[in-house]
Coordinates of C-alpha atoms in Angstrom, one line a residue:
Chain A
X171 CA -13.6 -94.2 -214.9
X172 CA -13.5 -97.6 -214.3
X173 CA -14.5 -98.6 -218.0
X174 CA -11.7 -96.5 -218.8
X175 CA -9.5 -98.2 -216.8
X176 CA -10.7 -101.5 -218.2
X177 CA -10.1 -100.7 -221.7
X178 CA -7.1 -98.4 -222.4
X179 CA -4.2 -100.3 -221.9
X180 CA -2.3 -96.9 -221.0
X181 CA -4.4 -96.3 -218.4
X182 CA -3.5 -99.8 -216.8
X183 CA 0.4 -99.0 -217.1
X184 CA -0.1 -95.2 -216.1
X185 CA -1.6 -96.9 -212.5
X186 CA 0.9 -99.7 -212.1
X187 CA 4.3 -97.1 -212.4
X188 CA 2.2 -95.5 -210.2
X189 CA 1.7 -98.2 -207.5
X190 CA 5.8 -99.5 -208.6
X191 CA 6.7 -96.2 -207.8
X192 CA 5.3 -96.1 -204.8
X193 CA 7.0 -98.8 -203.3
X194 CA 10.6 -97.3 -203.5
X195 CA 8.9 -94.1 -202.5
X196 CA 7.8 -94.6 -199.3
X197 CA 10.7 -96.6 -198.1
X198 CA 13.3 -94.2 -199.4
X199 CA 11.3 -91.6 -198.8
X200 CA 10.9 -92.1 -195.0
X201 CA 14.7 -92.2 -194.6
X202 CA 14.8 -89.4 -196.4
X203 CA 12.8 -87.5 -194.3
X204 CA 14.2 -88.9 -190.7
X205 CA 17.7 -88.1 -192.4
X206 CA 16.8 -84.3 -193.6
X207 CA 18.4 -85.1 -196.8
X208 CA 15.7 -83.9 -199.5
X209 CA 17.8 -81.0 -200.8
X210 CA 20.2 -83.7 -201.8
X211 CA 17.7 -86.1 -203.1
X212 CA 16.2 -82.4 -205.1
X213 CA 20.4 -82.5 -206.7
X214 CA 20.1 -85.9 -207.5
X215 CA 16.4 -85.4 -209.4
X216 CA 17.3 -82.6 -211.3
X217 CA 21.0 -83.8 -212.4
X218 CA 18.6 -86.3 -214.2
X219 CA 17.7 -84.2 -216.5
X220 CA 21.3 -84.4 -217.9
X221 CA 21.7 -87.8 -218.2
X222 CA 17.6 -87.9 -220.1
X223 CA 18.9 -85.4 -222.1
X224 CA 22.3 -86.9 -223.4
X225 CA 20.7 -90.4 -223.6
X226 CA 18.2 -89.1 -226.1
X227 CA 21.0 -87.0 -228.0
X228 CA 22.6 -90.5 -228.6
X229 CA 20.0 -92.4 -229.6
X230 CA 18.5 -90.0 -231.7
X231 CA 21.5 -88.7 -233.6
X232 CA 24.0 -91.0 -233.1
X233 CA 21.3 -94.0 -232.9
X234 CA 22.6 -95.9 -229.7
X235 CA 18.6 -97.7 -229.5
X236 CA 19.4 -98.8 -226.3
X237 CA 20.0 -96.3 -224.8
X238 CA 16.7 -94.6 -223.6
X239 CA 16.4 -91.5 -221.4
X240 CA 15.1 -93.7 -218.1
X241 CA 18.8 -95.6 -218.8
X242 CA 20.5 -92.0 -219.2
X243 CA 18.5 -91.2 -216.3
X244 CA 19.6 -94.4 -213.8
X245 CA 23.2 -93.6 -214.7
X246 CA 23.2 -89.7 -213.9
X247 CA 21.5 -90.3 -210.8
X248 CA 23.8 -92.8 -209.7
X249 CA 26.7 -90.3 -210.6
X250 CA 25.0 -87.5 -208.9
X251 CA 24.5 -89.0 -205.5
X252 CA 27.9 -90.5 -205.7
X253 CA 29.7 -87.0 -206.1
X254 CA 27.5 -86.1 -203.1
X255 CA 28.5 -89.1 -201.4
X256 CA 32.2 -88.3 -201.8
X257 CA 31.6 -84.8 -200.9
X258 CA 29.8 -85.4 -197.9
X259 CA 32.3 -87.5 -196.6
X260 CA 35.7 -85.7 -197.6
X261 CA 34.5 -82.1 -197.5
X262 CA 31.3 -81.7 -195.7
X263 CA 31.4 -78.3 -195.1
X264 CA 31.2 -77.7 -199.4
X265 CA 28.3 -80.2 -199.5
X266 CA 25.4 -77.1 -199.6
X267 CA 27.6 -76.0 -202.6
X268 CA 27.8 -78.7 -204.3
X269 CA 24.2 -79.5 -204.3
X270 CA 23.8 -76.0 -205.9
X271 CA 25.7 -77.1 -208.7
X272 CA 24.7 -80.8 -209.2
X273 CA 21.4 -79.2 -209.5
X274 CA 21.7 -76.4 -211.9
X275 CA 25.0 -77.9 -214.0
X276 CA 22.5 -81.3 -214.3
X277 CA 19.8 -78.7 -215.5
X278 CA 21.8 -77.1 -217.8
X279 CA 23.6 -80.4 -219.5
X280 CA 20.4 -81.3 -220.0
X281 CA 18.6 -78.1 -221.6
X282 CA 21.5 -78.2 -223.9
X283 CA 21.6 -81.9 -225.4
X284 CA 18.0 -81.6 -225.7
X285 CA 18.9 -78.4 -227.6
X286 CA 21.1 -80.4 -229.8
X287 CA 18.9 -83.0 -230.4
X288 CA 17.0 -82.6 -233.9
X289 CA 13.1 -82.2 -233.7
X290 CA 12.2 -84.0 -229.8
X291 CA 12.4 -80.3 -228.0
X292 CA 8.8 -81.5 -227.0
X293 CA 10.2 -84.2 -224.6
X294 CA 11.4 -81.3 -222.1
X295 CA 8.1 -80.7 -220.6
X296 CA 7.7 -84.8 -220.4
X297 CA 11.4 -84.9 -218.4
X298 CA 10.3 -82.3 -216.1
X299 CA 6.5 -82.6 -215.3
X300 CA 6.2 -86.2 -216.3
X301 CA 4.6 -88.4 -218.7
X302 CA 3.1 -91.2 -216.8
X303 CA 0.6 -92.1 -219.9
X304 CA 3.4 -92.3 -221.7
X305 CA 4.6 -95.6 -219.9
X306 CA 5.3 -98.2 -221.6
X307 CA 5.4 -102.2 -220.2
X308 CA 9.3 -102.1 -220.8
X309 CA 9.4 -99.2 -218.7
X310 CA 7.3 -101.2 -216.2
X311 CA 9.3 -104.0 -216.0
X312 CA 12.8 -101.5 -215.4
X313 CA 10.7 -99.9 -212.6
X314 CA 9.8 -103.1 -211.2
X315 CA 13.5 -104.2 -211.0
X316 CA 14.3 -101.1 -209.7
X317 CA 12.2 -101.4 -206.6
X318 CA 12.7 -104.9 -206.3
X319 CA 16.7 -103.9 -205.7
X320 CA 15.5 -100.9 -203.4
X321 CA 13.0 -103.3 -201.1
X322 CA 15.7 -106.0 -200.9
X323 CA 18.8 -103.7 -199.7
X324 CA 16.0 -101.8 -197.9
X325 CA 14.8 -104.5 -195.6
X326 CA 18.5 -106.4 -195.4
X327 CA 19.7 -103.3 -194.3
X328 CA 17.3 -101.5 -192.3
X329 CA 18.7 -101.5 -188.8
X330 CA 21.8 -100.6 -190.0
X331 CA 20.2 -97.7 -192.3
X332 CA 18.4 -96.5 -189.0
X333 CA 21.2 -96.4 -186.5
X334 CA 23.2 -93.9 -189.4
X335 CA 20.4 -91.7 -189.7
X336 CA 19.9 -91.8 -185.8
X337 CA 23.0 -91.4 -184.7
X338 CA 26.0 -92.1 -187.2
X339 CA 28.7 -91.7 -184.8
X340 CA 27.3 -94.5 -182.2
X341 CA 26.8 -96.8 -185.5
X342 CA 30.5 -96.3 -185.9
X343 CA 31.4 -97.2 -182.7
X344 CA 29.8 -100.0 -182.8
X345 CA 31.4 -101.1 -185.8
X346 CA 29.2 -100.1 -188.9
X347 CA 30.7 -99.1 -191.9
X348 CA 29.0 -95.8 -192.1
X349 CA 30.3 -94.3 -195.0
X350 CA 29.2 -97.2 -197.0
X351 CA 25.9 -97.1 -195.0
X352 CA 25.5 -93.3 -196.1
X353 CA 26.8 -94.4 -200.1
X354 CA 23.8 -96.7 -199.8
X355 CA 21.4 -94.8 -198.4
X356 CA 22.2 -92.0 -201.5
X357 CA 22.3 -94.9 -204.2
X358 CA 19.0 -96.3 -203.0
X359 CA 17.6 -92.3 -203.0
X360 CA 18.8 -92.1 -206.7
X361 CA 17.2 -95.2 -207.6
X362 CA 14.0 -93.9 -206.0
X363 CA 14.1 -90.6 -207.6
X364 CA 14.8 -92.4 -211.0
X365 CA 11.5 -94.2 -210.5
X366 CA 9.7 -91.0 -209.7
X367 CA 10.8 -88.9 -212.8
X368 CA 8.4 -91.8 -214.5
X369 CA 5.9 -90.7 -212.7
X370 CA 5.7 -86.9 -211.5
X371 CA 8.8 -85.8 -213.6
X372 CA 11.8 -84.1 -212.4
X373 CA 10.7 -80.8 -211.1
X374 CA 8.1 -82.7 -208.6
X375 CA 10.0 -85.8 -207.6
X376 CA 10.5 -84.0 -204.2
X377 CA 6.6 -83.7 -203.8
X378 CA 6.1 -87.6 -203.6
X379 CA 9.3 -88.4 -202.3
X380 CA 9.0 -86.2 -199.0
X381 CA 5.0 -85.7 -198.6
X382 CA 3.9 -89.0 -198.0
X383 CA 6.8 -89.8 -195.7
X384 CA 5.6 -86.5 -194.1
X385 CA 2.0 -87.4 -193.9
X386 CA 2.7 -91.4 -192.4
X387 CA 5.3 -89.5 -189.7
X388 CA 1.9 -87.5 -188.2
X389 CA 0.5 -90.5 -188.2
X390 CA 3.1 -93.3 -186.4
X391 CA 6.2 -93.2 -184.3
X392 CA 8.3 -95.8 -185.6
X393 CA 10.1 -95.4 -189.2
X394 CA 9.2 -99.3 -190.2
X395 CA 5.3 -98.4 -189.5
X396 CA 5.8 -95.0 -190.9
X397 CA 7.7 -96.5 -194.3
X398 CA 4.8 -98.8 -194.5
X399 CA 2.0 -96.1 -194.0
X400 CA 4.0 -93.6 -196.8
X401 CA 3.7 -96.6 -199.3
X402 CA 0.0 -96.4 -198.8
X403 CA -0.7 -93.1 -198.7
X404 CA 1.8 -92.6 -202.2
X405 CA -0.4 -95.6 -203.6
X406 CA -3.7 -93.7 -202.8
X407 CA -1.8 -90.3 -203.9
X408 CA -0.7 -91.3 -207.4
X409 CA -3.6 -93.2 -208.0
X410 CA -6.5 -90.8 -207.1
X411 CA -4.2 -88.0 -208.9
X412 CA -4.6 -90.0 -211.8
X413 CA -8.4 -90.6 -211.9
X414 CA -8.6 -87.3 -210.9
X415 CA -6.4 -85.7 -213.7
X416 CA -8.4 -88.4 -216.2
X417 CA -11.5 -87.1 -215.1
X418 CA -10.4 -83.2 -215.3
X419 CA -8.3 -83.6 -218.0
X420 CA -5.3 -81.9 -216.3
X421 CA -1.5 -82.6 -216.2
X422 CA -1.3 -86.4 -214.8
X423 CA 1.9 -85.4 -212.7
X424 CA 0.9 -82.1 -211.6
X425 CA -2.1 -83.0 -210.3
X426 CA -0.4 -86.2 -208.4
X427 CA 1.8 -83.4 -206.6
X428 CA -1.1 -80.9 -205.7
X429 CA -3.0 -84.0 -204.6
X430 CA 0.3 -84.7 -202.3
X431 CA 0.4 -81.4 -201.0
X432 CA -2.6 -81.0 -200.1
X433 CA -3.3 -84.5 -198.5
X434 CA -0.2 -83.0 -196.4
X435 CA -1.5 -79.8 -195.2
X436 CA -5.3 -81.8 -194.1
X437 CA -2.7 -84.2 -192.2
X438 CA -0.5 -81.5 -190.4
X439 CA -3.7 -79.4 -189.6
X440 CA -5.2 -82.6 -188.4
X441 CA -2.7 -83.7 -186.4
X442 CA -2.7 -80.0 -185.0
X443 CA -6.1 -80.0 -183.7
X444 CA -6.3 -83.5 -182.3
X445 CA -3.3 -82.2 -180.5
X446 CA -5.0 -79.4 -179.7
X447 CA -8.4 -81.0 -178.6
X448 CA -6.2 -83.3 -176.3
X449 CA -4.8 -80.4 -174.6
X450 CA -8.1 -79.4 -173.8
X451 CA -9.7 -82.9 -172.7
X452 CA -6.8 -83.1 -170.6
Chain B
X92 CA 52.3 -105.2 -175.8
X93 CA 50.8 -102.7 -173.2
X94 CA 50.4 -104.2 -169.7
X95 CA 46.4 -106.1 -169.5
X96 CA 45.6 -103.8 -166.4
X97 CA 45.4 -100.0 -168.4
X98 CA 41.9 -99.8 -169.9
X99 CA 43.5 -96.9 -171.5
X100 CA 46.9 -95.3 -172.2
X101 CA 48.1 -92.4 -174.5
X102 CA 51.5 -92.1 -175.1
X103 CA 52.8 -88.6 -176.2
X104 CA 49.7 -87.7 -178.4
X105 CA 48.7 -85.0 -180.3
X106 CA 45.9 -83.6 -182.0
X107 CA 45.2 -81.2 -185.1
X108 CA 42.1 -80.8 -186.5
X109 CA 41.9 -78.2 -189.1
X110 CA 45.2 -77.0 -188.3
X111 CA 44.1 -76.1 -184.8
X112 CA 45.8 -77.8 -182.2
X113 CA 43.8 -79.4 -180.0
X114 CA 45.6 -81.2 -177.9
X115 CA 49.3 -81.7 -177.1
X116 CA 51.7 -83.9 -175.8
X117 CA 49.4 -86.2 -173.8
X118 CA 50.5 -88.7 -171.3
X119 CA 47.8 -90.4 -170.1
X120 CA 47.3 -94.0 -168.1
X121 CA 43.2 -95.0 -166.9
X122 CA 43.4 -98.6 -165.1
X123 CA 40.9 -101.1 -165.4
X124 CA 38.3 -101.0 -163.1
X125 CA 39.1 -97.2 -162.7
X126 CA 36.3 -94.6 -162.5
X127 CA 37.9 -92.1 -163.8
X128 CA 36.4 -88.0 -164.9
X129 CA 37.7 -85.8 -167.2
X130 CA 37.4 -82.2 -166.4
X131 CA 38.2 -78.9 -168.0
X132 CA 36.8 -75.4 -170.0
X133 CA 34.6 -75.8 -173.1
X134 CA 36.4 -76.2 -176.5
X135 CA 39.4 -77.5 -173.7
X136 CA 39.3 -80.9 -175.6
X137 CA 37.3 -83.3 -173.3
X138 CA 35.1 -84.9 -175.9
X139 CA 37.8 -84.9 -178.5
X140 CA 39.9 -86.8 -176.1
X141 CA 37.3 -89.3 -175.6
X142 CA 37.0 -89.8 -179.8
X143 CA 40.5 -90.8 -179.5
X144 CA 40.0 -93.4 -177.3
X145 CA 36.5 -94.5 -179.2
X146 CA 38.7 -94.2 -182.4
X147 CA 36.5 -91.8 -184.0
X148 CA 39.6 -89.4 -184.1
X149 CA 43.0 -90.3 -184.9
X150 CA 46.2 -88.6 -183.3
X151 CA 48.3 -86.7 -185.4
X152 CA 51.0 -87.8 -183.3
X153 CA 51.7 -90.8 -180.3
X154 CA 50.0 -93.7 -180.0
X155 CA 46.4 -94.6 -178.1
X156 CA 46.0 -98.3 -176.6
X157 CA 42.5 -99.1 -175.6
X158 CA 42.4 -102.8 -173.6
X159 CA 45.3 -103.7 -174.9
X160 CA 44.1 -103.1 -178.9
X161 CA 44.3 -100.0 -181.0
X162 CA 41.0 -97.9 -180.4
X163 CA 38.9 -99.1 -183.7
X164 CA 39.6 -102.8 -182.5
X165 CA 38.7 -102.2 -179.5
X166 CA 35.4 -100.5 -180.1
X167 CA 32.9 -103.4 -179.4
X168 CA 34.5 -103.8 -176.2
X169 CA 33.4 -99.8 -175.1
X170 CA 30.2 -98.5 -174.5
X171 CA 29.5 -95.0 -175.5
X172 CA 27.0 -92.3 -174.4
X173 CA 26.7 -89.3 -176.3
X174 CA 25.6 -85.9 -175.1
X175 CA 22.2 -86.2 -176.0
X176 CA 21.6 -82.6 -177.2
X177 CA 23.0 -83.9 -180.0
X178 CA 20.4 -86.1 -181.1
X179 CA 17.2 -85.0 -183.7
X180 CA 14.5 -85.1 -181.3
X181 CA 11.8 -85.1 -184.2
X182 CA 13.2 -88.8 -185.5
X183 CA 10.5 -91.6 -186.3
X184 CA 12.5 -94.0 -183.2
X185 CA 10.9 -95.4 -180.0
X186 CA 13.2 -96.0 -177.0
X187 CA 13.4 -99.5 -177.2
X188 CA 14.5 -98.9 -180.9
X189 CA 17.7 -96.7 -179.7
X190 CA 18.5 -99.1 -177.1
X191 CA 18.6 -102.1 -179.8
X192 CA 20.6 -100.0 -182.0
X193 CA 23.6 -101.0 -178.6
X194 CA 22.9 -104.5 -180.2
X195 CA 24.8 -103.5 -183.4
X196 CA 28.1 -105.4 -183.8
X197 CA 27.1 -108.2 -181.6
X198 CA 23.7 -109.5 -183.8
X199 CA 23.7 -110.5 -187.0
X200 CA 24.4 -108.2 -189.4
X201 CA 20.8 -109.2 -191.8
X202 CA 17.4 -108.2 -191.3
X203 CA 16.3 -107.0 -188.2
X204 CA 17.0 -107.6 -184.0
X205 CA 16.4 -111.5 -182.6
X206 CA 14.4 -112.4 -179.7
X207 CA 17.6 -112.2 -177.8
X208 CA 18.6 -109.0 -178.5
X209 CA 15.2 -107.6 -177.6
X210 CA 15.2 -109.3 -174.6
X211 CA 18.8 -107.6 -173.9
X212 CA 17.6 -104.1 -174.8
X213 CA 14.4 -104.5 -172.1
X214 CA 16.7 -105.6 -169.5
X215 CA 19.0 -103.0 -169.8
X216 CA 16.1 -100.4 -170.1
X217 CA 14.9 -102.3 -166.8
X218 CA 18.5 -101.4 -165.1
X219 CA 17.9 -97.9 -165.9
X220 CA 14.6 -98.0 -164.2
X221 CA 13.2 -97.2 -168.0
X222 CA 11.3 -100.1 -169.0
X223 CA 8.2 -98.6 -168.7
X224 CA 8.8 -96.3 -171.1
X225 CA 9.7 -98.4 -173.7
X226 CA 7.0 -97.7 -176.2
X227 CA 7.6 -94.0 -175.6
X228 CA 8.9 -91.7 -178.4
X229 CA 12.7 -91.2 -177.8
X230 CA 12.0 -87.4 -179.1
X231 CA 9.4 -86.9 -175.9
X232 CA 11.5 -88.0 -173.3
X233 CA 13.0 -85.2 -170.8
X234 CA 16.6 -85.0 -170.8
X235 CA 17.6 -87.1 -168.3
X236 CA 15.3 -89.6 -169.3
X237 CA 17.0 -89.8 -172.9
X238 CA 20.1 -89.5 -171.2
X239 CA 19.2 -92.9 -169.2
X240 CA 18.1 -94.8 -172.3
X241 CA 21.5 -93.8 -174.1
X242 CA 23.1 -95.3 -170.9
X243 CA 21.1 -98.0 -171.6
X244 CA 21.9 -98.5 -175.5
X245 CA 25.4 -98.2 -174.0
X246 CA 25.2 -101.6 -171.1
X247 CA 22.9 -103.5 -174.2
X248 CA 26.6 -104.5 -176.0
X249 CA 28.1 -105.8 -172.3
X250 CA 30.9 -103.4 -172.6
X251 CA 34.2 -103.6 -170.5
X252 CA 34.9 -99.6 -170.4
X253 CA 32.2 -96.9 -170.7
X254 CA 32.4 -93.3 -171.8
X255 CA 30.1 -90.9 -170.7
X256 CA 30.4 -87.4 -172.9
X257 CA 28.4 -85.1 -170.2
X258 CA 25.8 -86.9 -169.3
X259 CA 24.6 -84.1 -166.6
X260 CA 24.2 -81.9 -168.9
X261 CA 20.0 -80.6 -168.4
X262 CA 19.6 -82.6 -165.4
X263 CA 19.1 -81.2 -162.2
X264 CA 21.0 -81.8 -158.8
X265 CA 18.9 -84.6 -157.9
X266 CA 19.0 -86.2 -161.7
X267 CA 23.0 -86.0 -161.1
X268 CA 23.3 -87.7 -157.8
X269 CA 21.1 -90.5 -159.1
X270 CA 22.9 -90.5 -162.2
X271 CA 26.3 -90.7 -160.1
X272 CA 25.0 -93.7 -158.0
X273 CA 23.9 -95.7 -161.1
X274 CA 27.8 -95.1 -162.4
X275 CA 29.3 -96.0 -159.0
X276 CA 27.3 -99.3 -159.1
X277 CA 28.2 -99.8 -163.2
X278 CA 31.9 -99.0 -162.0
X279 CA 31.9 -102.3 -159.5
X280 CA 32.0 -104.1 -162.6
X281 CA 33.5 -101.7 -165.3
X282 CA 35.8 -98.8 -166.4
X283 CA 33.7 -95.9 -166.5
X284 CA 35.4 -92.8 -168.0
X285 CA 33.0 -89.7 -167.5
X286 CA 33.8 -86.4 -169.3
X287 CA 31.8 -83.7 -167.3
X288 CA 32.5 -79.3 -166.5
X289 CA 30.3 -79.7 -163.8
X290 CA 32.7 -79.7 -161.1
X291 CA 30.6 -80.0 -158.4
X292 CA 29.5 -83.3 -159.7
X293 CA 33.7 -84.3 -159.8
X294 CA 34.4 -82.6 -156.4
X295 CA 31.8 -84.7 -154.2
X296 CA 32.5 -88.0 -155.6
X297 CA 36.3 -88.2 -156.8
X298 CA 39.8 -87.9 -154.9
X299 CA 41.4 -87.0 -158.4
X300 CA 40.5 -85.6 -162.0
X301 CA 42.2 -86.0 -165.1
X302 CA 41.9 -81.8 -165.6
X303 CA 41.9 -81.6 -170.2
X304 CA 42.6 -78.5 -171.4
X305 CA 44.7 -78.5 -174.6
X306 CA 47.5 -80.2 -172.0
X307 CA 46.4 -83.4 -169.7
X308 CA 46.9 -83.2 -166.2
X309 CA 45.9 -84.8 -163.4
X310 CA 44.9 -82.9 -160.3
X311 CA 44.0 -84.3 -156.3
X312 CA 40.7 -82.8 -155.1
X313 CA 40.4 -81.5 -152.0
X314 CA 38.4 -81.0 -149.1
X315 CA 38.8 -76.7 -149.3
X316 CA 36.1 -74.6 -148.1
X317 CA 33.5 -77.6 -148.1
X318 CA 31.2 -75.9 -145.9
X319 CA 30.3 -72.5 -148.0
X320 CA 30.0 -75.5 -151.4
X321 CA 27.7 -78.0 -149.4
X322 CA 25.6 -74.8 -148.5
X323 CA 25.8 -73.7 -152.1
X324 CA 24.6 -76.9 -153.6
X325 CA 23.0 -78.9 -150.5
X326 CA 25.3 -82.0 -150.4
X327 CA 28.6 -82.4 -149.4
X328 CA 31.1 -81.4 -151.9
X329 CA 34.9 -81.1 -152.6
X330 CA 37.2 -78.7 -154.8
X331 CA 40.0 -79.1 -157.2
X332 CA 43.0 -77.4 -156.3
X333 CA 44.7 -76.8 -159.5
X334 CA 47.5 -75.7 -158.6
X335 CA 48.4 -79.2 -157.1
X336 CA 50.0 -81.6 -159.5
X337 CA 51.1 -84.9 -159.0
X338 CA 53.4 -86.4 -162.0
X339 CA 52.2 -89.3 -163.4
X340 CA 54.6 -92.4 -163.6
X341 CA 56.3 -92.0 -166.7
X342 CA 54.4 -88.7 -167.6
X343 CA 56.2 -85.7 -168.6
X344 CA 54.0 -82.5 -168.1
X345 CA 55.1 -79.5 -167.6

């Protein structure tokens, strides 16, 4: 494994997008969580698919070269959790609605340009499920970008992030812009998700945006220690999914998001008998 | 300008949300240094009447002066406890991490709390008799417990008015009368504004509540049938008598 590691270069970037993405993940991903927002953050993922899909229309048949499906990607998400914004803010009570239909119109717009596109039908199954060998160092370096802009408005802005999710109409009073607050929060879960789709692909971007968060929250109180924890436990996720998928030969980002799952069911049933074997000793 | 001495004063205001009308035509004066308690029904407009003065709600109609400013000015000069059924009690926040979160608006506005403002937050937990549980998970607390660290989040800015949304609500009778005597001794130095339906909490305490439901007006309480309440609830007690009604200066209620 090891060897392997050593001397396939693809290997090397399929661990670091896995570590880069890991980062955003668990920060994100913990205010994601404390927030209940991941059926938004599911919209945003799947309305990806769209923007891949018309990204790699253009470049392959109308040859726009710079435009490449994790740049098709970046914008749609952006859009996606900015119509959610807006409707959360102006309409709340059409936002369950309107994350139906980000999710399934994104889908579909997506399905279709890939349709369209001549000869590349076999990128679908990359889009969705992920093709984290497929990484190449210029998609490293976008990633790395990407979470160095989620960790700095992450940190600036953490107090401010946690008094919206705890309680947005306090932040208010005290002076907060909270519907900027909430805008951010969404951008910084589309830049996440964007990240992810590298990774896992589109259909299990929830898996490792919500179960490490999950796992660290057994494990701590706080949401800084818990962000902190959800990093690490995503690091080991990703990269034991991948030696394990390597070694098995399976689907790289499947296996990632059974590994995630199940890492969260020993947690929660851990958690449950300590609790349990407390109750006892006590 | 409005006169320095009226924490709070409403001049004809109404209110529609969603087309309902919520409340109409209110006159409505609180002095500083008042303690003053809203009463009235469920859905009678209590808590919306206290959004209007935190400026979380704008009247459709009429105009709402809070210390002299309009109400969003005058936020970071009024400390506000929700009712704390409201608040997730699964969320990843210790109590000294709510409490900090009264520091917003006063601290600076990057990275995280300063030495200062931790200190703040431990005194004011220290006020509430809370310090102790500092460390404690906000989401384990009982209710009057979280009640008391909200209070607390609340004191942490050094406000000059504070509104209390129900903050009885899931305490007991002995919670309440502690609860009452931490808000008389906040009220030597304050505005407190307390939105409550418990009347037996108003009737033992107050000479005269500001009685919300969809119309404002302001009632005496009085010392009816105090025996049979005081038996009822084991401490002296008073009623309102609705159907006295004294005009307020200026006011025009029907």
């Amino acid at each position: 494994m090891w060897q392997a590691l050593l001397s396939y270069p693809f290997l090397q970037y399929a661990l670091a997008a896995g570590l880069l993405a890991s980062v955003a993940c668990g920060v994100v991903g913990s205010l994601v969580v404390a927030r209940r927002i991941t059926y938004l953050a599911g919209a945003v993922a799947h309305a990806v698919l769209g923007g891949m899909g018309a990204a790699r229309y253009l470049q392959v048949v109308h040859g726009i070269t710079w435009l490449t499906p994790l740049t098709g990607a970046l914008a749609a998400a952006l859009a996606a959790a900015g119509v959610m914004g807006l409707v959360s803010l102006k309409a709340r009570q059409r936002e369950d609605t309107v994350i139906g239909a980000i999710w399934a119109v994104g889908m579909a717009v997506g399905i279709l340009f890939i349709a369209a596109t001549p000869g590349y039908s076999a990128d679908l199954m990359g889009y969705l499920f992920g093709n984290i060998l497929m990484v190449t160092p210029g998609n490293l370096g976008l990633m790395a970008g990407l979470d160095a802009v989620v960790l700095l408005l992450g940190l600036v802005f953490f107090k401010q992030l946690l008094a919206v999710c705890f309680d947005e109409e306090f932040a208010e009073t005290r002076g907060l812009p909270v519907q900027w607050l909430y805008l951010l929060l969404l951008g910084l879960t589309a830049l996440t998700v964007v990240l992810l789709v590298s990774v896992v692909g589109i259909v299990l971007v929830i898996a490792l945006l919500t179960l490490p968060a999950a796992i660290a929250g057994h494990l701590a109180r706080r949401l800084a220690t818990i962000m902190v924890l959800a990093v690490a436990a995503s690091m080991l996720i990703t990269s034991g999914g991948l030696a394990l998928s390597y070694r098995a030969d399976w689907p790289a980002g499947a296996t990632i998001a059974a590994l995630a799952g199940a890492a969260y069911l020993a947690t929660a049933l851990g958690a449950r008998l300590l609790a349990w074997h407390r109750r006892r000793a006590a | 300008m409005s006169a320095p001495s009226a924490a709070v004063e409403m001049a004809g205001v109404d209110l529609r949300l969603g087309g309902v009308m919520v409340l109409r035509q209110v006159n409505l004066t609180i002095a500083q240094g008042q303690f003053a308690v809203l009463v009235g029904p469920n859905g009678g407009g209590k808590t919306s009447l206290l959004k209007l003065m935190l400026g979380l709600l704008t009247p459709s109609r009429g105009r709402v002066r809070v210390l002299g400013e309009s109400p969003r000015r005058a936020r970071r000069r009024v400390g506000y406890v929700p009712q704390h059924l409201q608040v997730d009690p699964s969320f990843p926040v210790t109590v000294l991490d709510v409490v900090l979160m009264g520091r917003l608006g006063r601290t600076s506005p990057w990275g995280g709390y300063g030495r200062a403002d931790r200190q703040q937050a431990l005194a004011a937990l220290e006020h509430m008799d809370m310090a102790p549980l500092a460390g404690r998970s906000f989401g384990q607390l009982s209710g009057g417990q979280r009640q008391r660290v909200l209070i607390a989040r609340a004191l942490v800015s050094q406000p000059e008015m504070l509104l209390l949304d129900e903050p009885s609500a899931g305490m007991d009778v002995v919670g309440e009368h502690e609860l009452f005597d931490l808000l008389d001794r906040l009220h030597q130095d304050i505005t407190v504004v307390l939105v409550t339906h418990d009347l037996g909490f108003v009737s033992s305490h107050f000479a005269e509540a500001i009685c919300v439901n969809r119309q404002v007006v302001i009632h005496p309480t009085r010392d009816l049938g105090r025996q049979a309440i005081s038996d009822l609830y084991g401490q002296p007690m008073r009623m309102v008598q609705h159907q006295h009604h004294l005009p307020l200066p200026g006011g025009e209620h029907g």
